[in-house]
Amino acid sequence: MKYLFFFIGLTMMSLQAQEVPKVVSGTLERLADFPSQYVTARHVDVWLPEGYTEAKKYSVLYMHDGQMLYDPNTTWNKQAWEVDNVLSELALTGKIQDCIVVGVWNGGETRHADYFPQKPFEQLTALQQDSLYQVNRPNGNSVFQKHLVQSDKYLKFLVKELKPYIDRHYAVYTDASHTFIAGSSMGGLISMYALCEYPKVFGGAACLSTHWPGVFSMENNPIPAQFIAYLQKHLPKTNSRKIYFDFGTATLDALYEPVQKQVDAVMRAKGWNESHWITRKFEGEDHSELAWQKRLAIPVQFLLGR
């Protein structure tokens, strides 16, 4: 099945696509092997829109799985979000604020450990945690690849190391109302977690095809219940931030709707309205960069709309 190969490929990203992606609009600057005291060093690809100038300020969209964002010729599966195309079109038609995109590469074999929300994981029993660390991918490889969940450290890398660098070296607004975060699958989970953990840093999160199961099966899976419990306690103040969820109905996305409905119930119970929260269902869409590319304009305009 297609989604099995998607996750297999994610573990190979650090070994491929080392060349700087080509963009059709704007320019791309690579911060190679960006160092961190919290996580493994990784590339950061910063997209600057056409006409970028130090004479004005820009909003910032931080995106996970940075090696999959721009150029399909440099990705493991020859698919990409084509962020430069989507955002350029939105900017050209005046639908979004001026912004730059900070594409943060995943750590390859540390991806699952970096992106899995840590506080919900730590609410699992020791036996449940140990069991999850033993789970394999459909190809037989370990999900966590012997790495312990460390998403709190990953968020510290973003907030305490990368963001200050971006704030110093680019013409950007630094406040939460101009700072956003986005990702898909496990990247959707960590975007949700970032907004909840750092609501004073991020003004909104786009969580596409959010990987609520955490692993690859819903059978006897304790993880979604912990995510629901976490959101009940840790969502930002009602309607103080923007949050976007979506899911398709094919391949891996077919697992998501039941849990997303529970998440939506939490949002409604807390009084979130459609100006600050939306959930979208995309019938027939699968778990792939092509699917996310087709609908990226929706969450971007929701977060960054004028």
mmCIF file of C-alpha atoms in Angstrom:
data_model
loop_
_atom_site.group_PDB
_atom_site.id
_atom_site.type_symbol
_atom_site.label_atom_id
_atom_site.label_comp_id
_atom_site.label_asym_id
_atom_site.label_seq_id
_atom_site.Cartn_x
_atom_site.Cartn_y
_atom_site.Cartn_z
ATOM 1 C CA MET A 1 0.000 0.000 0.000
ATOM 2 C CA LYS A 2 1.152 3.485 -0.845
ATOM 3 C CA TYR A 3 1.198 4.822 2.704
ATOM 4 C CA LEU A 4 3.547 2.067 3.843
ATOM 5 C CA PHE A 5 6.182 3.282 1.421
ATOM 6 C CA PHE A 6 5.577 6.857 2.564
ATOM 7 C CA PHE A 7 6.742 6.025 6.069
ATOM 8 C CA ILE A 8 9.589 3.850 4.840
ATOM 9 C CA GLY A 9 10.790 6.741 2.727
ATOM 10 C CA LEU A 10 10.691 9.201 5.601
ATOM 11 C CA THR A 11 13.440 7.265 7.346
ATOM 12 C CA MET A 12 15.677 7.697 4.306
ATOM 13 C CA MET A 13 15.353 11.459 3.932
ATOM 14 C CA SER A 14 18.574 12.348 5.718
ATOM 15 C CA LEU A 15 20.473 10.231 3.197
ATOM 16 C CA GLN A 16 18.918 11.858 0.149
ATOM 17 C CA ALA A 17 18.068 15.282 -1.204
ATOM 18 C CA GLN A 18 21.291 16.890 0.022
ATOM 19 C CA GLU A 19 21.283 19.356 -2.856
ATOM 20 C CA VAL A 20 19.527 22.668 -2.339
ATOM 21 C CA PRO A 21 16.033 22.436 -3.856
ATOM 22 C CA LYS A 22 15.208 24.653 -6.822
ATOM 23 C CA VAL A 23 12.272 27.006 -6.503
ATOM 24 C CA VAL A 24 10.241 28.572 -9.288
ATOM 25 C CA SER A 25 9.520 31.747 -7.362
ATOM 26 C CA GLY A 26 11.506 33.616 -4.739
ATOM 27 C CA THR A 27 14.813 32.359 -3.406
ATOM 28 C CA LEU A 28 15.928 29.577 -1.080
ATOM 29 C CA GLU A 29 18.696 29.924 1.472
ATOM 30 C CA ARG A 30 20.115 26.881 3.210
ATOM 31 C CA LEU A 31 21.288 26.939 6.797
ATOM 32 C CA ALA A 32 23.334 23.763 6.510
ATOM 33 C CA ASP A 33 23.623 21.416 9.487
ATOM 34 C CA PHE A 34 22.080 23.934 11.852
ATOM 35 C CA PRO A 35 23.584 23.061 15.255
ATOM 36 C CA SER A 36 21.594 22.399 18.394
ATOM 37 C CA GLN A 37 22.272 21.432 21.991
ATOM 38 C CA TYR A 38 18.868 19.716 22.064
ATOM 39 C CA VAL A 39 18.570 17.623 18.889
ATOM 40 C CA THR A 40 20.732 16.366 16.035
ATOM 41 C CA ALA A 41 22.010 18.991 13.590
ATOM 42 C CA ARG A 42 19.867 19.337 10.483
ATOM 43 C CA HIS A 43 19.445 21.495 7.405
ATOM 44 C CA VAL A 44 17.025 24.404 7.466
ATOM 45 C CA ASP A 45 15.842 25.740 4.099
ATOM 46 C CA VAL A 46 14.494 29.291 4.278
ATOM 47 C CA TRP A 47 12.250 30.445 1.451
ATOM 48 C CA LEU A 48 12.125 34.170 0.746
ATOM 49 C CA PRO A 49 9.345 35.446 -1.526
ATOM 50 C CA GLU A 50 9.898 37.321 -4.743
ATOM 51 C CA GLY A 51 10.902 40.890 -3.953
ATOM 52 C CA TYR A 52 11.985 40.113 -0.391
ATOM 53 C CA THR A 53 13.475 43.249 1.136
ATOM 54 C CA GLU A 54 14.915 44.326 4.455
ATOM 55 C CA ALA A 55 12.851 47.491 4.132
ATOM 56 C CA LYS A 56 9.727 45.787 5.507
ATOM 57 C CA LYS A 57 8.842 42.945 7.851
ATOM 58 C CA TYR A 58 7.448 39.499 7.143
ATOM 59 C CA SER A 59 5.462 36.893 9.025
ATOM 60 C CA VAL A 60 7.100 33.494 9.497
ATOM 61 C CA LEU A 61 5.721 30.030 8.780
ATOM 62 C CA TYR A 62 7.791 27.228 10.310
ATOM 63 C CA MET A 63 7.261 23.888 8.571
ATOM 64 C CA HIS A 64 8.433 20.382 9.491
ATOM 65 C CA ASP A 65 9.861 17.746 7.119
ATOM 66 C CA GLY A 66 11.661 20.560 5.350
ATOM 67 C CA GLN A 67 13.238 18.310 2.722
ATOM 68 C CA MET A 68 9.780 17.629 1.252
ATOM 69 C CA LEU A 69 8.561 21.193 0.832
ATOM 70 C CA TYR A 70 9.901 22.714 -2.353
ATOM 71 C CA ASP A 71 11.327 20.637 -5.171
ATOM 72 C CA PRO A 72 10.051 17.153 -6.155
ATOM 73 C CA ASN A 73 13.326 16.474 -7.962
ATOM 74 C CA THR A 74 15.160 16.353 -4.617
ATOM 75 C CA THR A 75 12.712 14.238 -2.580
ATOM 76 C CA TRP A 76 12.771 10.472 -2.009
ATOM 77 C CA ASN A 77 9.375 9.923 -3.658
ATOM 78 C CA LYS A 78 9.553 12.686 -6.297
ATOM 79 C CA GLN A 79 6.701 14.557 -4.604
ATOM 80 C CA ALA A 80 6.765 17.906 -2.791
ATOM 81 C CA TRP A 81 4.422 20.427 -1.221
ATOM 82 C CA GLU A 82 5.645 23.036 -3.736
ATOM 83 C CA VAL A 83 5.340 25.661 -1.038
ATOM 84 C CA ASP A 84 6.945 28.353 -3.188
ATOM 85 C CA ASN A 85 4.267 27.954 -5.863
ATOM 86 C CA VAL A 86 1.349 27.933 -3.440
ATOM 87 C CA LEU A 87 2.465 30.881 -1.324
ATOM 88 C CA SER A 88 3.563 32.953 -4.298
ATOM 89 C CA GLU A 89 0.114 32.632 -5.859
ATOM 90 C CA LEU A 90 -1.611 33.564 -2.594
ATOM 91 C CA ALA A 91 0.682 36.562 -2.128
ATOM 92 C CA LEU A 92 0.269 37.695 -5.733
ATOM 93 C CA THR A 93 -3.494 37.772 -5.343
ATOM 94 C CA GLY A 94 -3.261 39.579 -2.003
ATOM 95 C CA LYS A 95 -4.798 36.745 0.008
ATOM 96 C CA ILE A 96 -2.077 36.405 2.636
ATOM 97 C CA GLN A 97 0.374 38.517 4.601
ATOM 98 C CA ASP A 98 3.925 38.849 3.346
ATOM 99 C CA CYS A 99 5.774 35.895 4.824
ATOM 100 C CA ILE A 100 8.837 33.687 4.678
ATOM 101 C CA VAL A 101 8.896 29.924 5.194
ATOM 102 C CA VAL A 102 11.409 28.174 7.439
ATOM 103 C CA GLY A 103 11.582 24.542 6.330
ATOM 104 C CA VAL A 104 13.135 22.456 9.095
ATOM 105 C CA TRP A 105 14.456 19.099 7.941
ATOM 106 C CA ASN A 106 13.505 16.080 9.981
ATOM 107 C CA GLY A 107 16.271 14.101 11.648
ATOM 108 C CA GLY A 108 15.822 10.929 9.599
ATOM 109 C CA GLU A 109 15.885 8.094 12.108
ATOM 110 C CA THR A 110 15.003 10.497 14.968
ATOM 111 C CA ARG A 111 11.888 11.795 13.216
ATOM 112 C CA HIS A 112 9.349 9.802 15.232
ATOM 113 C CA ALA A 113 11.094 10.546 18.526
ATOM 114 C CA ASP A 114 11.353 14.254 17.664
ATOM 115 C CA TYR A 115 7.734 14.638 16.566
ATOM 116 C CA PHE A 116 5.798 12.446 19.025
ATOM 117 C CA PRO A 117 4.180 14.755 21.655
ATOM 118 C CA GLN A 118 6.089 13.982 24.816
ATOM 119 C CA LYS A 119 3.709 14.892 27.618
ATOM 120 C CA PRO A 120 0.892 12.641 26.325
ATOM 121 C CA PHE A 121 3.428 9.840 25.805
ATOM 122 C CA GLU A 122 4.612 10.183 29.384
ATOM 123 C CA GLN A 123 1.048 9.733 30.642
ATOM 124 C CA LEU A 124 1.080 6.186 29.300
ATOM 125 C CA THR A 125 2.026 3.449 31.731
ATOM 126 C CA ALA A 126 5.621 2.230 31.728
ATOM 127 C CA LEU A 127 4.424 -1.029 30.190
ATOM 128 C CA GLN A 128 2.602 0.821 27.415
ATOM 129 C CA GLN A 129 5.629 2.981 26.694
ATOM 130 C CA ASP A 130 7.938 -0.014 26.556
ATOM 131 C CA SER A 131 5.502 -1.786 24.255
ATOM 132 C CA LEU A 132 5.381 1.176 21.878
ATOM 133 C CA TYR A 133 9.144 1.369 21.717
ATOM 134 C CA GLN A 134 9.068 -2.204 20.397
ATOM 135 C CA VAL A 135 6.575 -1.473 17.598
ATOM 136 C CA ASN A 136 7.811 -1.957 14.049
ATOM 137 C CA ARG A 137 6.941 -0.279 10.782
ATOM 138 C CA PRO A 138 5.251 -2.324 8.064
ATOM 139 C CA ASN A 139 8.694 -2.957 6.546
ATOM 140 C CA GLY A 140 9.886 -4.512 9.809
ATOM 141 C CA ASN A 141 12.049 -1.595 10.942
ATOM 142 C CA SER A 142 11.556 -0.084 14.374
ATOM 143 C CA VAL A 143 9.248 2.930 14.570
ATOM 144 C CA PHE A 144 11.420 4.747 17.109
ATOM 145 C CA GLN A 145 14.707 3.177 15.975
ATOM 146 C CA LYS A 146 15.981 2.994 19.563
ATOM 147 C CA HIS A 147 15.456 6.722 20.152
ATOM 148 C CA LEU A 148 13.442 7.907 23.158
ATOM 149 C CA VAL A 149 10.626 10.406 22.649
ATOM 150 C CA GLN A 150 12.219 13.852 22.830
ATOM 151 C CA SER A 151 9.744 16.286 21.322
ATOM 152 C CA ASP A 152 10.134 18.670 24.258
ATOM 153 C CA LYS A 153 13.771 19.028 23.225
ATOM 154 C CA TYR A 154 12.777 19.422 19.576
ATOM 155 C CA LEU A 155 10.452 22.284 20.502
ATOM 156 C CA LYS A 156 13.219 23.887 22.566
ATOM 157 C CA PHE A 157 15.412 23.701 19.467
ATOM 158 C CA LEU A 158 12.733 25.543 17.474
ATOM 159 C CA VAL A 159 11.885 28.128 20.112
ATOM 160 C CA LYS A 160 15.210 28.756 21.855
ATOM 161 C CA GLU A 161 17.707 28.247 19.013
ATOM 162 C CA LEU A 162 16.203 28.426 15.534
ATOM 163 C CA LYS A 163 13.610 31.166 16.034
ATOM 164 C CA PRO A 164 16.094 33.580 17.663
ATOM 165 C CA TYR A 165 18.439 33.022 14.706
ATOM 166 C CA ILE A 166 15.659 33.716 12.193
ATOM 167 C CA ASP A 167 14.567 36.780 14.169
ATOM 168 C CA ARG A 168 18.118 38.170 14.088
ATOM 169 C CA HIS A 169 18.999 37.432 10.480
ATOM 170 C CA TYR A 170 15.775 38.075 8.567
ATOM 171 C CA ALA A 171 13.349 40.978 8.323
ATOM 172 C CA VAL A 172 10.545 39.361 10.291
ATOM 173 C CA TYR A 173 7.999 40.136 12.937
ATOM 174 C CA THR A 174 8.888 38.286 16.126
ATOM 175 C CA ASP A 175 5.527 38.221 17.946
ATOM 176 C CA ALA A 176 3.090 35.317 18.081
ATOM 177 C CA SER A 177 0.510 37.018 15.886
ATOM 178 C CA HIS A 178 2.950 36.745 12.974
ATOM 179 C CA THR A 179 4.531 33.361 13.797
ATOM 180 C CA PHE A 180 2.951 30.090 12.660
ATOM 181 C CA ILE A 181 3.796 26.395 12.475
ATOM 182 C CA ALA A 182 2.653 23.643 10.131
ATOM 183 C CA GLY A 183 3.200 20.036 9.185
ATOM 184 C CA SER A 184 1.570 16.806 8.098
ATOM 185 C CA SER A 185 1.191 13.366 9.659
ATOM 186 C CA MET A 186 3.655 13.265 12.593
ATOM 187 C CA GLY A 187 4.399 16.865 11.589
ATOM 188 C CA GLY A 188 0.736 17.609 12.255
ATOM 189 C CA LEU A 189 1.051 16.154 15.745
ATOM 190 C CA ILE A 190 4.126 18.194 16.621
ATOM 191 C CA SER A 191 2.507 21.354 15.229
ATOM 192 C CA MET A 192 -0.482 20.817 17.518
ATOM 193 C CA TYR A 193 1.869 20.168 20.427
ATOM 194 C CA ALA A 194 3.958 23.273 19.678
ATOM 195 C CA LEU A 195 0.881 25.504 19.739
ATOM 196 C CA CYS A 196 -0.256 24.053 23.063
ATOM 197 C CA GLU A 197 3.175 24.169 24.695
ATOM 198 C CA TYR A 198 4.202 27.585 23.351
ATOM 199 C CA PRO A 199 1.071 29.681 22.758
ATOM 200 C CA LYS A 200 3.077 32.835 23.462
ATOM 201 C CA VAL A 201 5.401 31.964 20.568
ATOM 202 C CA PHE A 202 3.040 30.617 17.897
ATOM 203 C CA GLY A 203 -0.135 32.326 16.786
ATOM 204 C CA GLY A 204 -1.510 29.341 14.929
ATOM 205 C CA ALA A 205 -0.884 25.801 13.724
ATOM 206 C CA ALA A 206 -1.843 23.899 10.590
ATOM 207 C CA CYS A 207 -2.083 20.161 11.240
ATOM 208 C CA LEU A 208 -2.647 18.272 7.984
ATOM 209 C CA SER A 209 -3.445 14.548 8.105
ATOM 210 C CA THR A 210 -2.651 14.573 11.806
ATOM 211 C CA HIS A 211 -1.313 11.147 12.756
ATOM 212 C CA TRP A 212 -3.522 10.560 15.785
ATOM 213 C CA PRO A 213 -2.716 6.823 16.077
ATOM 214 C CA GLY A 214 0.938 7.649 16.747
ATOM 215 C CA VAL A 215 1.866 4.254 15.281
ATOM 216 C CA PHE A 216 0.279 2.189 12.482
ATOM 217 C CA SER A 217 -2.764 0.550 14.018
ATOM 218 C CA MET A 218 -5.781 1.619 16.036
ATOM 219 C CA GLU A 219 -6.305 -1.831 17.582
ATOM 220 C CA ASN A 220 -5.852 -1.680 21.368
ATOM 221 C CA ASN A 221 -4.057 1.609 20.886
ATOM 222 C CA PRO A 222 -3.839 3.779 24.053
ATOM 223 C CA ILE A 223 -2.285 6.770 22.313
ATOM 224 C CA PRO A 224 -5.330 8.650 20.928
ATOM 225 C CA ALA A 225 -6.996 8.752 24.355
ATOM 226 C CA GLN A 226 -3.914 10.461 25.779
ATOM 227 C CA PHE A 227 -3.929 13.029 22.980
ATOM 228 C CA ILE A 228 -7.578 13.818 23.729
ATOM 229 C CA ALA A 229 -6.859 14.143 27.463
ATOM 230 C CA TYR A 230 -3.890 16.396 26.709
ATOM 231 C CA LEU A 231 -5.952 18.712 24.503
ATOM 232 C CA GLN A 232 -8.666 18.954 27.144
ATOM 233 C CA LYS A 233 -6.094 20.346 29.580
ATOM 234 C CA HIS A 234 -3.575 22.181 27.406
ATOM 235 C CA LEU A 235 -5.309 23.850 24.480
ATOM 236 C CA PRO A 236 -4.571 27.598 24.359
ATOM 237 C CA LYS A 237 -7.225 29.919 25.722
ATOM 238 C CA THR A 238 -10.379 29.564 23.636
ATOM 239 C CA ASN A 239 -10.209 31.494 20.357
ATOM 240 C CA SER A 240 -6.898 33.105 21.321
ATOM 241 C CA ARG A 241 -5.004 31.295 18.543
ATOM 242 C CA LYS A 242 -5.790 29.643 15.209
ATOM 243 C CA ILE A 243 -5.719 25.911 14.662
ATOM 244 C CA TYR A 244 -6.445 23.926 11.510
ATOM 245 C CA PHE A 245 -6.973 20.172 11.223
ATOM 246 C CA ASP A 246 -7.709 18.071 8.167
ATOM 247 C CA PHE A 247 -7.673 14.498 6.892
ATOM 248 C CA GLY A 248 -8.290 12.477 3.770
ATOM 249 C CA THR A 249 -10.078 9.156 3.527
ATOM 250 C CA ALA A 250 -7.593 6.971 1.648
ATOM 251 C CA THR A 251 -4.459 5.022 2.652
ATOM 252 C CA LEU A 252 -3.177 5.975 6.115
ATOM 253 C CA ASP A 253 -5.592 8.905 6.378
ATOM 254 C CA ALA A 254 -8.449 6.393 6.548
ATOM 255 C CA LEU A 255 -7.510 5.836 10.228
ATOM 256 C CA TYR A 256 -7.922 9.429 11.305
ATOM 257 C CA GLU A 257 -11.605 10.418 11.181
ATOM 258 C CA PRO A 258 -12.817 8.687 14.380
ATOM 259 C CA VAL A 259 -10.149 10.363 16.503
ATOM 260 C CA GLN A 260 -10.509 13.681 14.705
ATOM 261 C CA LYS A 261 -14.200 13.655 15.606
ATOM 262 C CA GLN A 262 -13.229 13.310 19.267
ATOM 263 C CA VAL A 263 -10.785 16.200 18.915
ATOM 264 C CA ASP A 264 -13.501 18.287 17.271
ATOM 265 C CA ALA A 265 -15.835 17.521 20.167
ATOM 266 C CA VAL A 266 -13.226 18.873 22.583
ATOM 267 C CA MET A 267 -12.845 22.029 20.496
ATOM 268 C CA ARG A 268 -16.605 22.609 20.392
ATOM 269 C CA ALA A 269 -17.013 21.932 24.104
ATOM 270 C CA LYS A 270 -14.405 24.572 24.848
ATOM 271 C CA GLY A 271 -16.196 27.095 22.655
ATOM 272 C CA TRP A 272 -13.805 27.406 19.724
ATOM 273 C CA ASN A 273 -15.468 29.020 16.725
ATOM 274 C CA GLU A 274 -14.802 28.780 12.991
ATOM 275 C CA SER A 275 -12.848 32.019 12.870
ATOM 276 C CA HIS A 276 -10.159 30.375 15.018
ATOM 277 C CA TRP A 277 -10.569 26.652 14.350
ATOM 278 C CA ILE A 278 -11.562 24.599 11.343
ATOM 279 C CA THR A 279 -11.451 20.897 10.517
ATOM 280 C CA ARG A 280 -11.725 19.775 6.903
ATOM 281 C CA LYS A 281 -12.376 16.337 5.422
ATOM 282 C CA PHE A 282 -11.055 15.629 1.920
ATOM 283 C CA GLU A 283 -12.917 12.695 0.446
ATOM 284 C CA GLY A 284 -10.718 10.325 -1.537
ATOM 285 C CA GLU A 285 -7.444 12.075 -0.719
ATOM 286 C CA ASP A 286 -4.524 9.970 0.458
ATOM 287 C CA HIS A 287 -1.478 10.399 2.687
ATOM 288 C CA SER A 288 0.996 12.084 0.355
ATOM 289 C CA GLU A 289 2.748 15.319 -0.524
ATOM 290 C CA LEU A 290 0.632 15.538 -3.673
ATOM 291 C CA ALA A 291 -2.519 15.557 -1.560
ATOM 292 C CA TRP A 292 -1.136 18.155 0.848
ATOM 293 C CA GLN A 293 0.108 20.327 -2.004
ATOM 294 C CA LYS A 294 -3.384 20.422 -3.507
ATOM 295 C CA ARG A 295 -4.941 21.810 -0.325
ATOM 296 C CA LEU A 296 -2.071 23.737 1.265
ATOM 297 C CA ALA A 297 -3.600 27.066 0.240
ATOM 298 C CA ILE A 298 -6.533 26.472 2.592
ATOM 299 C CA PRO A 299 -4.624 26.303 5.900
ATOM 300 C CA VAL A 300 -2.105 28.935 4.768
ATOM 301 C CA GLN A 301 -4.879 31.395 3.994
ATOM 302 C CA PHE A 302 -6.620 30.492 7.268
ATOM 303 C CA LEU A 303 -3.486 31.272 9.282
ATOM 304 C CA LEU A 304 -2.035 34.128 7.250
ATOM 305 C CA GLY A 305 -5.046 35.641 5.541
ATOM 306 C CA ARG A 306 -5.303 39.381 5.371
#
